[in-house]
Amino acid sequence: MEELDEKKLWELAVAAREYSYSPYSGFKVGAALLSRGGKVFRGCNIENAAYSPTNCAERSAFFSAISQGERDFEAIAIAGGKDELISCYPCGVCRQVMAEFCDPCTFRIICGKSRESLEVMTLDELLPKGFKMQD
Ligand SMILES: O=c1ccn([C@H]2C[C@H](O)[C@@H](CO)O2)c(=O)[nH]1
Ligand SMILES: [Zn+2]
């Protein structure tokens, strides 16, 4: 995936953020998950009055994709912030879900607060020595 495509994927995360349901934190997050087949699955964070049922944008995107039969992923872009976007990285729970389905050395996570300041990391960088099925 070229740099241009990473920017495009991040723009789709920004668009997905518009659907965020976050009346409790006011922190809106969008994610765009790219499959190896070139499909994009979007997700947003969905909060709840009981707090703990809240789902992050990243997991919403993964669960949507997996529910539609997709299991082969290339990259995810994330855009989050209250009124303004900030550099928003996936939480530990989402990193663990990524580890279930993605190759840690090749799956890329794209974060940033603007098209011009995107950071691209592998899952292995964000979740080194993760716990996996074979463990
Ligand atoms: O990477 C992140 C970090 C936080 N959130 C959500 C969870 C909650 O709704 C809000 C504040 O934590 O942001 C995400 O969706 N993804
Ligand atoms: Zn999360």
Coordinates of C-alpha atoms and ligand atoms in Angstrom, one line a residue:
M1 CA 0.0 0.0 0.0
E2 CA 1.4 3.4 -1.0
E3 CA 1.4 6.5 1.1
L4 CA -1.5 7.9 -0.9
D5 CA -3.6 4.8 -0.1
E6 CA -2.8 5.2 3.6
K7 CA -4.0 8.8 3.4
K8 CA -7.2 7.6 1.6
L9 CA -7.8 4.9 4.2
W10 CA -7.4 7.5 7.0
E11 CA -9.9 9.8 5.3
L12 CA -12.4 7.0 5.4
A13 CA -11.7 6.7 9.1
V14 CA -12.5 10.4 9.5
A15 CA -15.8 9.8 7.6
A16 CA -16.7 6.8 9.8
R17 CA -16.1 9.0 12.9
E18 CA -19.2 11.0 11.9
Y19 CA -21.4 8.0 13.0
S20 CA -19.7 7.8 16.5
Y21 CA -22.2 7.4 19.3
S22 CA -20.3 8.9 22.2
P23 CA -22.6 11.1 24.4
Y24 CA -20.7 10.1 27.6
S25 CA -17.1 10.8 26.7
G26 CA -17.6 13.2 23.8
F27 CA -14.6 11.5 22.2
K28 CA -15.5 10.5 18.7
V29 CA -13.5 7.7 16.9
G30 CA -13.7 6.3 13.4
A31 CA -11.8 3.4 11.9
A32 CA -11.4 2.0 8.4
L33 CA -10.2 -1.6 8.0
L34 CA -8.7 -2.7 4.7
S35 CA -8.9 -6.3 3.7
R36 CA -6.3 -7.9 1.4
G37 CA -9.0 -8.1 -1.2
G38 CA -9.3 -4.3 -1.2
K39 CA -12.5 -4.0 0.7
V40 CA -12.9 -1.3 3.4
F41 CA -15.0 -1.9 6.5
R42 CA -15.7 1.1 8.7
G43 CA -16.5 1.3 12.4
C44 CA -17.1 3.9 15.0
N45 CA -17.2 3.9 18.8
I46 CA -20.5 3.1 20.3
E47 CA -21.0 4.0 24.0
N48 CA -23.6 2.9 26.5
A49 CA -25.2 4.3 29.7
A50 CA -23.7 1.3 31.6
Y51 CA -20.3 2.3 30.2
S52 CA -18.7 -1.2 30.0
P53 CA -20.7 -2.3 27.0
T54 CA -19.0 0.4 25.0
N55 CA -17.3 -0.8 21.8
C56 CA -14.3 1.0 20.3
A57 CA -14.3 2.1 16.6
E58 CA -11.5 -0.4 15.8
R59 CA -13.4 -3.4 17.2
S60 CA -16.6 -2.2 15.5
A61 CA -14.8 -2.3 12.1
F62 CA -13.3 -5.8 12.9
F63 CA -16.6 -7.3 14.0
S64 CA -18.4 -5.9 11.0
A65 CA -15.8 -7.3 8.6
I66 CA -15.7 -10.7 10.3
S67 CA -19.5 -10.8 10.4
Q68 CA -19.4 -10.4 6.6
G69 CA -17.0 -13.3 6.1
E70 CA -13.7 -11.3 5.8
R71 CA -10.7 -12.6 7.8
D72 CA -7.7 -11.4 5.9
F73 CA -6.6 -7.9 6.7
E74 CA -3.9 -5.5 5.6
A75 CA -4.2 -2.3 7.6
I76 CA -6.5 -0.2 9.8
A77 CA -6.7 3.6 9.9
I78 CA -7.9 5.4 13.1
A79 CA -9.1 9.0 13.6
G80 CA -10.2 10.2 17.0
G81 CA -10.7 13.3 19.2
K82 CA -13.3 15.4 20.8
D83 CA -13.9 18.6 18.7
E84 CA -10.4 18.4 17.2
L85 CA -8.6 15.3 16.0
I86 CA -5.7 14.1 18.1
S87 CA -3.2 11.3 17.6
C88 CA -5.3 8.4 18.8
Y89 CA -3.8 4.9 19.2
P90 CA -5.8 1.7 19.6
C91 CA -6.5 0.6 23.2
G92 CA -5.1 -2.7 24.5
V93 CA -8.3 -4.6 24.0
C94 CA -8.5 -3.6 20.3
R95 CA -4.8 -4.6 19.9
Q96 CA -5.6 -8.0 21.3
V97 CA -8.5 -8.4 18.8
M98 CA -6.2 -7.4 16.0
A99 CA -3.7 -10.1 17.2
E100 CA -6.4 -12.7 16.8
F101 CA -6.8 -12.1 13.1
C102 CA -3.7 -10.3 11.8
D103 CA -0.1 -11.0 11.1
P104 CA 1.8 -8.9 13.7
C105 CA 4.7 -8.2 11.3
T106 CA 2.7 -7.1 8.2
F107 CA -0.6 -5.7 9.6
R108 CA -0.3 -1.9 9.7
I109 CA -2.0 0.6 12.0
I110 CA -2.3 4.2 10.7
C111 CA -2.8 6.9 13.2
G112 CA -2.7 10.7 13.2
K113 CA -4.5 13.9 13.5
S114 CA -4.1 15.1 9.9
R115 CA -3.4 13.7 6.5
E116 CA 0.1 15.3 6.7
S117 CA 1.1 13.7 10.0
L118 CA 0.2 10.1 9.7
E119 CA 2.2 7.5 11.7
V120 CA 2.3 3.9 10.3
M121 CA 3.1 1.1 12.8
T122 CA 3.0 -2.6 12.6
L123 CA 0.9 -4.6 15.1
D124 CA 4.1 -6.1 16.4
E125 CA 5.3 -2.6 17.4
L126 CA 2.1 -1.9 19.3
L127 CA 1.6 -5.3 20.9
P128 CA 5.0 -7.0 21.2
K129 CA 5.0 -10.6 22.6
G130 CA 1.2 -10.8 22.4
F131 CA -0.8 -13.8 23.7
K132 CA -2.1 -15.9 20.8
M133 CA -4.1 -19.0 20.0
Q134 CA -0.9 -21.2 19.9
D135 CA 0.0 -20.1 23.4
Ligands
LIG1 O1 -8.6 3.8 20.2 C1 -9.6 4.1 20.8 C2 -9.7 4.8 22.0 C3 -10.9 5.1 22.5 N1 -12.1 4.8 21.8 C4 -13.4 5.2 22.4 C5 -13.9 4.4 23.5 C6 -14.8 5.4 24.2 O2 -16.1 5.4 23.5 C7 -14.1 6.7 23.9 C8 -13.4 7.3 25.1 O3 -12.5 6.3 25.6 O4 -13.3 6.5 22.8 C9 -12.0 4.1 20.6 O5 -13.0 3.9 20.0 N2 -10.8 3.8 20.1
ZN2 ZN -10.2 -0.2 21.7

